[in-house]
Each structure stands twice: as structure tokens, then as C-alpha cells.
Coordinates of C-alpha atoms and ligand atoms in Angstrom, one line a residue:
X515 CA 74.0 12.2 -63.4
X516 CA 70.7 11.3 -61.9
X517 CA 69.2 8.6 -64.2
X518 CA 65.1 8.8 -64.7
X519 CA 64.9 5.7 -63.8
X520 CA 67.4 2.9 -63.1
X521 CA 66.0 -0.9 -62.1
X522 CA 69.0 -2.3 -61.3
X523 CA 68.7 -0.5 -58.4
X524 CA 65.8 -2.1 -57.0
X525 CA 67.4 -5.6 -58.3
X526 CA 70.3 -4.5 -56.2
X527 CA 68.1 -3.9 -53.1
X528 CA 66.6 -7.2 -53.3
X529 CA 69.9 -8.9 -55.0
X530 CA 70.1 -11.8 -52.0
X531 CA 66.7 -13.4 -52.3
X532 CA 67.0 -13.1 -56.3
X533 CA 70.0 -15.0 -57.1
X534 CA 68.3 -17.4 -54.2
X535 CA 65.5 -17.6 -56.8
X536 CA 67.1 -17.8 -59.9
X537 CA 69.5 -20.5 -58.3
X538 CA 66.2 -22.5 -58.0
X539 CA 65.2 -22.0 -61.3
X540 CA 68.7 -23.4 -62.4
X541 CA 68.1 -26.5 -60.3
X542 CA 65.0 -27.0 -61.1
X543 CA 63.0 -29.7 -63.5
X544 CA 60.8 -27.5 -65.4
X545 CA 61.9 -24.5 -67.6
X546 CA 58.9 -23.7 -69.4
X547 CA 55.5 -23.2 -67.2
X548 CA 56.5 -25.0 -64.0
X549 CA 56.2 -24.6 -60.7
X550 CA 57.4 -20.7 -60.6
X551 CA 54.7 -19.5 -62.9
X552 CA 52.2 -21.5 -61.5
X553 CA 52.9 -20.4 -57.9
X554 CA 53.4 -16.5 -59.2
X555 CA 50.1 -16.5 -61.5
X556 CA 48.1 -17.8 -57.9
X557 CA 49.8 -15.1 -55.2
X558 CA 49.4 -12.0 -57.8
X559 CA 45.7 -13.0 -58.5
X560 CA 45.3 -13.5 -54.7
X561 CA 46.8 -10.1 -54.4
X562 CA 44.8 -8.2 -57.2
X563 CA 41.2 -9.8 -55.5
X564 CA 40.5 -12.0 -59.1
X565 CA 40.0 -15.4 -59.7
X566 CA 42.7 -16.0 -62.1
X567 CA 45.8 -14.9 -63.5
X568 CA 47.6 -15.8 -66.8
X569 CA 51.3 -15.3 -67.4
X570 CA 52.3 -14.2 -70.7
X571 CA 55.2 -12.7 -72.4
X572 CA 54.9 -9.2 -72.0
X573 CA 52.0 -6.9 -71.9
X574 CA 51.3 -6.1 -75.0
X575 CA 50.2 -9.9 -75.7
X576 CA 48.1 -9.3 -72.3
X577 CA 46.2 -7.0 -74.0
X578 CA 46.4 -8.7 -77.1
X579 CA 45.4 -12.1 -75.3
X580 CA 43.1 -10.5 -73.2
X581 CA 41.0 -9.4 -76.0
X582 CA 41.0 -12.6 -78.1
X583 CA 39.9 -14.5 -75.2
X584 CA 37.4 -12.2 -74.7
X585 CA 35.7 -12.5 -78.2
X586 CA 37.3 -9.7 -80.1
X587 CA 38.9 -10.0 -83.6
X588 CA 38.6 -9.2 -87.0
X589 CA 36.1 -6.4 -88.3
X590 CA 35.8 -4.8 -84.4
X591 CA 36.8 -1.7 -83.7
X592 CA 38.3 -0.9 -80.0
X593 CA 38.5 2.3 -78.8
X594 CA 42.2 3.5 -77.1
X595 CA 42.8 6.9 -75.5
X596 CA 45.1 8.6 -78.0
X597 CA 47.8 9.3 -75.3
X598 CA 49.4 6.1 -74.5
X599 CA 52.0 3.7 -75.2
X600 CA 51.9 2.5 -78.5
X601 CA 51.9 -1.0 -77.0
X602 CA 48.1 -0.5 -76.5
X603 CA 47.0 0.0 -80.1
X604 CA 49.5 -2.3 -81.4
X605 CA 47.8 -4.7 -79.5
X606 CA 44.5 -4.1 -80.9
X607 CA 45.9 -4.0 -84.4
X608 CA 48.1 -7.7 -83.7
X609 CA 44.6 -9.3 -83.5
X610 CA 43.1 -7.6 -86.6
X611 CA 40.5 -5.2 -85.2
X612 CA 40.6 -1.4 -85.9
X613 CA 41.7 1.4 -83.4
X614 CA 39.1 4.0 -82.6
X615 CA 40.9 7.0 -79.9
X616 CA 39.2 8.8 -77.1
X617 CA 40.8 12.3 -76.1
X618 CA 42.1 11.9 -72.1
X619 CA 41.0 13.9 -69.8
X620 CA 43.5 17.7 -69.2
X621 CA 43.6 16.3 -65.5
X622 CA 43.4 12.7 -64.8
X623 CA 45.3 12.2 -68.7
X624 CA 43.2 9.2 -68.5
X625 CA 40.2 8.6 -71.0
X626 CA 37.8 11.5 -70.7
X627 CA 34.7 10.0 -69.8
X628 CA 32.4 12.9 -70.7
X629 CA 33.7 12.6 -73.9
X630 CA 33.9 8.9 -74.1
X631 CA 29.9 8.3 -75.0
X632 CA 30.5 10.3 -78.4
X633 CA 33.3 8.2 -80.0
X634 CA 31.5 4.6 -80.0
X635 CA 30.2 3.5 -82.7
X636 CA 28.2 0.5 -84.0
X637 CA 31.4 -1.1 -84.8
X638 CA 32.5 -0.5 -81.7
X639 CA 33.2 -3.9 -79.6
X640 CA 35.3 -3.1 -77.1
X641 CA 37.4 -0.2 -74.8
X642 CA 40.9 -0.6 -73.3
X643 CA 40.7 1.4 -70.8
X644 CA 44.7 2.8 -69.5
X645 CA 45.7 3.6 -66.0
X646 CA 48.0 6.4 -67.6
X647 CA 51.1 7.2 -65.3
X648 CA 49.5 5.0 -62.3
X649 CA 46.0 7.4 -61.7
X650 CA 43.4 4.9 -61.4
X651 CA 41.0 5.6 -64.2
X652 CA 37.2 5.7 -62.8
X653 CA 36.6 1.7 -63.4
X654 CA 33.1 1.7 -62.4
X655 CA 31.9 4.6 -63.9
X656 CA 33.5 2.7 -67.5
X657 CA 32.1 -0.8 -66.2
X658 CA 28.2 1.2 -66.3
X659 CA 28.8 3.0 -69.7
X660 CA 30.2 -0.3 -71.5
X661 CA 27.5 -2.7 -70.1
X662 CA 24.7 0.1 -71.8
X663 CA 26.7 -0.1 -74.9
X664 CA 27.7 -4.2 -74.4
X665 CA 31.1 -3.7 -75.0
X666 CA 33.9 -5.6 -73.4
X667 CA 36.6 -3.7 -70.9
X668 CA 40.0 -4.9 -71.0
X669 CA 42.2 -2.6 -68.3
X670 CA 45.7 -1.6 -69.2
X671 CA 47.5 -1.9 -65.6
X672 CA 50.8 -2.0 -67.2
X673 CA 51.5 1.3 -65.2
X674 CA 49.0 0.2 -62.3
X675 CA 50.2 -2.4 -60.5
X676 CA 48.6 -2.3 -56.8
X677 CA 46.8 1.0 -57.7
X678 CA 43.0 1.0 -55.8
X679 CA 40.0 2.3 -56.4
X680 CA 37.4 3.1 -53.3
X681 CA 39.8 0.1 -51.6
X682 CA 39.7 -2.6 -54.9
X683 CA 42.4 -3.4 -56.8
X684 CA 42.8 -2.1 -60.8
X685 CA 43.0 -4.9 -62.8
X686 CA 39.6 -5.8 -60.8
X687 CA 36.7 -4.1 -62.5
X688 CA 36.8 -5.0 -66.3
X689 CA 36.6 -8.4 -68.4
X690 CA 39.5 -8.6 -67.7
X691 CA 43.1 -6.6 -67.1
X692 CA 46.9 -6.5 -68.9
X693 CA 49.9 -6.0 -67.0
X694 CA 53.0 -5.7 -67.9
X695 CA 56.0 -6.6 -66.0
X696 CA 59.1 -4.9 -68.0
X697 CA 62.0 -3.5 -65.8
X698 CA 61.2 -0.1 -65.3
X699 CA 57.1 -1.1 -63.9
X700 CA 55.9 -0.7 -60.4
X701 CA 56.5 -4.7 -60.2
X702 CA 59.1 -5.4 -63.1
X703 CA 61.3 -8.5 -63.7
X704 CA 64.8 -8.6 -65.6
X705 CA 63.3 -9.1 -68.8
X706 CA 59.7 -8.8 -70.9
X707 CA 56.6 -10.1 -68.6
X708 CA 53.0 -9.6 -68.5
X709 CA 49.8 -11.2 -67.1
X710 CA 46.0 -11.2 -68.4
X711 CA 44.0 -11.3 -64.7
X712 CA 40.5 -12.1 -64.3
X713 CA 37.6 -13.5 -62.8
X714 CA 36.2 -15.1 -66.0
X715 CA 36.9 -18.5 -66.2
X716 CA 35.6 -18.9 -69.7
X717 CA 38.3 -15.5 -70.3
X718 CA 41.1 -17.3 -68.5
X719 CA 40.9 -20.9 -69.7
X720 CA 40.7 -19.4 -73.4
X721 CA 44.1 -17.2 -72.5
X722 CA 46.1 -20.1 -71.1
X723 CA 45.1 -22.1 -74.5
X724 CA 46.0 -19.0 -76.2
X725 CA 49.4 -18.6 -74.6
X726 CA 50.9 -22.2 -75.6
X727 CA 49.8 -22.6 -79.4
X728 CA 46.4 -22.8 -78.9
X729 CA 46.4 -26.4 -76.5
X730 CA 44.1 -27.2 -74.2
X731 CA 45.3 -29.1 -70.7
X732 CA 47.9 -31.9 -72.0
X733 CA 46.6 -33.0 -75.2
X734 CA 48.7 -31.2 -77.9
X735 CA 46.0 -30.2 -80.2
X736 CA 45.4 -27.0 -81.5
X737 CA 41.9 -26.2 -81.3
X738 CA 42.7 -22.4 -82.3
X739 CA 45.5 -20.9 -84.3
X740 CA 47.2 -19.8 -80.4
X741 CA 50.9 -18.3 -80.4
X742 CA 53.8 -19.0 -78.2
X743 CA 53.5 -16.7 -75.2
X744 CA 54.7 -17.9 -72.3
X745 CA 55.4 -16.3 -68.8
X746 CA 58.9 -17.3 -68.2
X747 CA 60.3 -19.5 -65.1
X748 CA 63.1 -17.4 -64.4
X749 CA 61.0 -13.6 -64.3
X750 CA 58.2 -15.2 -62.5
X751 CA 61.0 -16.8 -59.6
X752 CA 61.8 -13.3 -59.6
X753 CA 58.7 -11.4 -59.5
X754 CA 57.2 -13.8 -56.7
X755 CA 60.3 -12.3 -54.6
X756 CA 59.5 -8.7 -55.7
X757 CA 55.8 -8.9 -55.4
X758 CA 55.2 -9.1 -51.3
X759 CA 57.4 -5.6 -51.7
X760 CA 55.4 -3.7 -54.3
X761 CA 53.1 -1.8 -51.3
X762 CA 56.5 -0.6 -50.0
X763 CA 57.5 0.2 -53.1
X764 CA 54.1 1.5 -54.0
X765 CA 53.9 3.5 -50.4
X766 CA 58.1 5.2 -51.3
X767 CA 56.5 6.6 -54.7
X768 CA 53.9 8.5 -53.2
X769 CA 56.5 9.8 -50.5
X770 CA 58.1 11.1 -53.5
X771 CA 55.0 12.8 -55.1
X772 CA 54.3 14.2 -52.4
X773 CA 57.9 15.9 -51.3
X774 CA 57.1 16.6 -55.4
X775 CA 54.8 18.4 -54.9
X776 CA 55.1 20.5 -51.2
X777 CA 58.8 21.7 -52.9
X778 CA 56.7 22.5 -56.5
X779 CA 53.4 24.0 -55.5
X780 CA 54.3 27.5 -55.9
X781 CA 56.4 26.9 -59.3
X782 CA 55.1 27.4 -62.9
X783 CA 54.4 24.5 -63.4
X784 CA 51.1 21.8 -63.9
X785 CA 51.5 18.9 -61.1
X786 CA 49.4 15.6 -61.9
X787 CA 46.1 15.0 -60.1
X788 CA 46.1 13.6 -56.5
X789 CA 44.3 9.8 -56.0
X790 CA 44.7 8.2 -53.1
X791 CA 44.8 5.2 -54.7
X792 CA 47.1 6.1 -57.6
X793 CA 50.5 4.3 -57.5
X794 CA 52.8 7.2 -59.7
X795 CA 54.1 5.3 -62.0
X796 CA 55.1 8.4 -63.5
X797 CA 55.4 11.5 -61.9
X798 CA 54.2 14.1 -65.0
X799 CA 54.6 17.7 -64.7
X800 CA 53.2 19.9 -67.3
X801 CA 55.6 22.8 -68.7
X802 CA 56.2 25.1 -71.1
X803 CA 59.1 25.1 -73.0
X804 CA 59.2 21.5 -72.4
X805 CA 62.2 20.5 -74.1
X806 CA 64.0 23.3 -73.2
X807 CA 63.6 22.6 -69.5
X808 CA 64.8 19.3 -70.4
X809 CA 68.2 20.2 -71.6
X810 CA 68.6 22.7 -68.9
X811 CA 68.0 20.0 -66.5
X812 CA 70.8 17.3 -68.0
X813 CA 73.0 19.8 -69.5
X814 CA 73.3 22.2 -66.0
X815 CA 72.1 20.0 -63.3
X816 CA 72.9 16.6 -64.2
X817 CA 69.0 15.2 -64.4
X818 CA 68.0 12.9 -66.5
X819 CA 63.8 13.1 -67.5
X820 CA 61.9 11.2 -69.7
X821 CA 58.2 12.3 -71.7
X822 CA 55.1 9.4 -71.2
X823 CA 54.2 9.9 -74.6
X824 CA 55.6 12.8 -77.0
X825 CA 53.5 11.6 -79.7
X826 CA 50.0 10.9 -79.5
X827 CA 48.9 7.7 -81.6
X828 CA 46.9 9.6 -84.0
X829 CA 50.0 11.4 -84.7
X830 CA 52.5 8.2 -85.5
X831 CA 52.5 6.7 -88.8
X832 CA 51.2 3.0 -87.7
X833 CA 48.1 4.5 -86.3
X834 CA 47.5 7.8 -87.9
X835 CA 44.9 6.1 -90.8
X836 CA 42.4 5.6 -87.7
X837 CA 41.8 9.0 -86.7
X838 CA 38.4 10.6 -87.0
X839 CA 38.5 13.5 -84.7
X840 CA 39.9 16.2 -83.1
X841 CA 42.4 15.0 -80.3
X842 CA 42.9 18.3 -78.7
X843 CA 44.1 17.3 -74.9
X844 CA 46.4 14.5 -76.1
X845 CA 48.1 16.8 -78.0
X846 CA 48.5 19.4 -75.5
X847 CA 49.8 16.9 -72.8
X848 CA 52.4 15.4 -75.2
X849 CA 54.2 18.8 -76.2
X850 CA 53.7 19.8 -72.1
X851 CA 54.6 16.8 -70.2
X852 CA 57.5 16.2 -68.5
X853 CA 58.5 12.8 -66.2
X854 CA 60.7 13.8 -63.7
X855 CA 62.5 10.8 -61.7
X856 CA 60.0 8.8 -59.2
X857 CA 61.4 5.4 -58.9
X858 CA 62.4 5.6 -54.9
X859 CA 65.7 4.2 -55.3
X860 CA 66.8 7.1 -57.3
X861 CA 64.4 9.6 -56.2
X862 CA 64.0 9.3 -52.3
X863 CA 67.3 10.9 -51.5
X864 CA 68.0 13.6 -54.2
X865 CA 63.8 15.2 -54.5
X866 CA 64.8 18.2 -53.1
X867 CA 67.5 18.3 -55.4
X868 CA 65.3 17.4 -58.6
X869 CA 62.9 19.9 -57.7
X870 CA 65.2 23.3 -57.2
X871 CA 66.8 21.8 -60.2
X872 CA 63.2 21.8 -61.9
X873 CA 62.2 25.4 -60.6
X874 CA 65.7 27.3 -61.7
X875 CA 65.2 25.6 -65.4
X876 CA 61.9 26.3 -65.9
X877 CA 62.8 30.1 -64.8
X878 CA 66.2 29.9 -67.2
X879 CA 64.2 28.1 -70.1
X880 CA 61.4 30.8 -69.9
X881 CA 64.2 33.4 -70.4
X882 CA 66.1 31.4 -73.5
X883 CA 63.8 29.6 -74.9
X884 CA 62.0 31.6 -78.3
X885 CA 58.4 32.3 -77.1
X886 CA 55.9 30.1 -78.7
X887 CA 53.9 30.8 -81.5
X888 CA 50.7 32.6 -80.9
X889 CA 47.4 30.3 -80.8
X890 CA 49.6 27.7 -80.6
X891 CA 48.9 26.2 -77.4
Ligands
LIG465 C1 50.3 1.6 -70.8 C2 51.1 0.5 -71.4 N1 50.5 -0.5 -72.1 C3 51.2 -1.5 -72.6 C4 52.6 -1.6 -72.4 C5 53.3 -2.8 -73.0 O1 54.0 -3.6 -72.1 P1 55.2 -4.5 -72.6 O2 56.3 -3.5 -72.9 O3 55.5 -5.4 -71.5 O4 54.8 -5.2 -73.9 C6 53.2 -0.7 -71.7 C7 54.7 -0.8 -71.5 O5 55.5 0.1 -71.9 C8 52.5 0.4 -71.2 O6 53.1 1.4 -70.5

């Protein structure tokens, strides 16, 4: 069976200098933010181009953290695209402001940003703004719009990591930016993770208070109600040995994509937009008979595939009280979409595989499958 995606893999590749780094960890003094977080928060700001960087316990309290520390709470409303990890609005929700969703885009499955103008409100405080899949949204085209409207930008680069835009970095361009660092990301650790980044002082110093109860420097004294949230030791040893890798990592998905997409360009099936600067987290094809071609593909050909999102936010019961419109794209994408295998240590060697696999079940699913229901695409 080929997995979808399998991180040990990459641990394997890189197994000598980890258990080096975890070793040091072991020896060390300081468990709790020493010197490994300190010297990991300074190389991946140096490497994202921002001034500071934050390490926190996953990223959904990036983005949570991220948008406290930027001024938003109670009685704001954010606005999320629709189609996204529910990590995103949960966030929004964990500091007590209300979700407002965008529709994406049909090509970039990003945030449509004709559209974007028409859902804020005067409630409206803020935009998280999601690299879905590893396409670099259009940062500066979003920085313009939300300094008209004064709202704050937090990114979402949980799928983004190293992903430019005209030569910067995502993660670059907003208030500030979330990433996440569970196994299966671009840069991942072997266990939760995440990071706010930015270039706000103010933003930054506010977030590190945040992270550890609410302290400021050493005196243990509250000065807000701050949570335990804490970038551990042992993922950040690790993650400072993965992180001088992620362009070669980075560089192997695109190889991937773009084997993907020579060996698919003829089938029936959508491919996800080209960006130079995107970093495929995901690579999403668009089908019909979706999950039908999915069975096909593990039951006869032994591939395992995965679907970045089936259900739009609007559509799950947590969120569903916050929509206010039609959400016609997000919709679309998540009965269509299809994430076939991209990580390189699975991927590299068995893409033309995957893809004559993916051709012969879209051809076999269109033949079994019961045709859909008229109007209802
Ligand atoms: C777009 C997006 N945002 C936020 C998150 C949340 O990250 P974490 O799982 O580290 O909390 C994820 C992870 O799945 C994600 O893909």
C-alpha cells in the first residue's frame, strides 16, 4: 500500500542528526523554553525575512495567539475562507470573536478576492488569510484591501512553510503569520508545534507573554489572563535539524507536481493552479465521482488519498450558526477534491505509478459509479 503521506519517512531520512538532537535535549539543563526554542524561534525568523518569531504549541494557538496579541477578542468578527481546516475558525472562536466566511477562489482555492470586499462588515476586525494546499495567496493585494478597511491580517502558513511570493517569504506580509509544525507539514516535528512570526514588536512581546500564563520577562506576574503554550525543547531540537532542509524538501514536491501533472494533463481531471512560489503542500485534483475514484484507487491499486477539506465550515455543526451566504465554490471543491500522495519520500519514486493508477480509476469510476444527479454540481 502506498500511504498518502507517511512522516516517519522523512524522520528516517534525517534519523542520525535527530537522535544527535534529542540526545542534547536529554542532557541538557533546560526543558521548558531553553536554549533549543530560543535558537529555533531566531534561524526560522531569519529564514522567513521577520523580525521575530514565537514558538507555541501548535498552530491553532498561533492563530489563536496571533490574534490576541494583535488586539482581537470578544464582540469582533474575523472573516475565514469557508474551505479550510477547522483549526482556523476554532481559533477565532477560542478567543471569543465570531466567524464570518469568504467563498475561495475555483482556482487558487484560496480566498476569492473579488469576492472578499462584499463580506466585511462593520463588525468586521480582522481576516485570516489561508495559504490552502501551499498556493501563496496574493498577500499584497489583501495587505491594500485590509489597510482601506483597517483590519488586521493574520496569515495561516500552516501549509506554507517557505512558500514566496514575487521572491518574499509567506508568513511576511500580514500583522503577523501562524504556522504550524505537526508531522505531516512541509517543516513538521514528532509531535504538535507552531509559531506566531512577525515584525511587530508590540505583536511579538504580547505573544511570548501570552504563551507562558500571561508573564512578562522573569517576574511571575500575570498582567493578562495568558495560557500555557509553550514551544517544546525536544520539537524545536528537531525542527532546527529539519529546517536548513525544507528548500530540498520544498524543491522534491514540486518535482512531484510537476511529473503530476506532464503524466495528468490529458486525463479528466482538474489539476491545481501553477505558482512558482507555491510549496504543494497538497497536491489536489479535482474529480468527479470523487469517492468512487478513491476506493478504486486503495481497493485495486493499493493508493492511499486523502480530501483537504470534505466539509466546508459552514457545513460542520461548530460553525454552521455563522453562515450568512451562499458558499458555492467551497462546496464544489469539497465534494471534487482529491489529495493524491506528494510528500517526496513516498511520492518521488512511485508518481508514475500514482498517476496511471489515477487515470484507469477515474475511467473505471466514470463507468460504475451512478451518474450524479442533474443540477447538482
Ligand atoms: C490551514 C491550517 N490551519 C491551522 C492548522 C492547525 O495546526 P495544528 O494542527 O498544529 O493546530 C492546520 C493543521 O492542520 C492547517 O492545515
Amino acid at each position: 500500500m502506498i500511504p498518502q503521506a507517511d512522516p516517519s519517512l522523512r524522520m528516517a531520512r534525517h534519523r542520525e542528526a535527530i537522535m544527535l538532537a534529542i540526545a542534547q535535549v536529554v542532557d541538557g539543563k533546560s526543558y521548558i523554553l531553553g536554549r533549543q526554542v530560543e535558537r529555533f524561534e531566531h534561524a526560522f525568523a531569519d529564514s522567513l525575512g521577520v523580525q521575530h518569531c514565537v514558538g507555541v504549541n501548535s498552530g491553532t494557538d498561533a492563530i489563536a495567539l496571533a490574534l490576541r496579541s494583535a488586539g482581537i477578542g470578544h464582540g469582533d468578527e474575523v472573516v475565514v475562507p469557508a474551505l479550510t481546516a477547522a483549526a482556523t475558525a476554532a481559533a477565532v472562536l477560542q478567543i471569543g470573536a465570531t466567524l464570518r466566511f469568504a467563498d475561495v477562489d475555483p482556482v487558487t482555492r484560496c480566498l476569492d478576492l473579488d469576492q472578499l470586499h462584499t463580506v466585511i462588515g462593520n463588525r468586521t476586525a480582522a481576516i485570516v488569510a489561508v495559504h490552502l494546499h501551499g498556493h501563496p495567496i496574493d498577500m499584497p493585494r489583501i495587505m491594500q484591501l485590509a489597510a482601506a478597511r483597517g483590519l488586521i491580517v493574520i496569515e495561516d502558513c500552516a501549509q506554507a512553510h517557505g512558500a514566496l511570493i514575487d521572491g518574499r517569504a509567506a508568513g511576511s506580509f500580514g500583522h503577523a503569520a501562524a504556522f504550524s509544525f505537526y508531522p505531516t507539514k512541509n517543516l513538521g516535528g514528532i509531535g504538535d508545534g507552531g509559531a506566531v512570526a512577525t515584525s511587530d514588536s508590540a505583536l511579538a512581546a504580547q505573544a511570548r507573554s501570552l504563551r507562558n500564563y500571561g508573564w512578562q520577562g522573569r517576574d511571575r506576574i500575570s498582567m493578562t489572563a495568558g495560557v500555557n503554550s509553550r514551544l517544546d525543547e525536544l520539537q524545536a531540537a528537531i525542527l532546527t535539524v529539519l529546517l536548513p532542509h525544507l528548500g530540498t524538501h520544498n524543491a522534491e514536491r514540486r518535482d512531484v507536481a510537476g511529473r503530476y501533472r506532464q503524466h495528468l494533463a490529458g486525463a479528466d481531471v482538474g489539476l491545481p493552479a501553477e505558482h512558482e512560489g507555491a510549496v504543494v503542500h497538497q497536491f489536489v485534483i479535482t474529480v468527479e465521482h470523487r469517492d468512487a475514484v478513491r476506493r478504486i484507487l486503495r481497493e485495486t491499486h493499493g493508493i492511499s488519498t486523502d480530501v483537504h477539506y470534505d466539509s466546508p465550515l459552514h457545513t460542520q455543526p461548530a460553525f454552521s450558526a455563522f453562515q450568512s451566504g451562499p458558499l458555492p465554490v467551497s462546496e464544489r471543491l469539497a465534494r471534487d477534491m482529491l489529495s493524491l500522495p506528494i510528500q517526496p519520500e513516498v511520492a518521488s519514486g512511485a508518481v508514475d505509478q500514482i498517476a496511471a493508477a489515477v487515470v484507469a480509476a477515474v475511467a473505471d469510476a466514470a463507468s460504475t459509479d451512478s451518474p450524479r444527479q442533474l443540477g447538482s454540481r
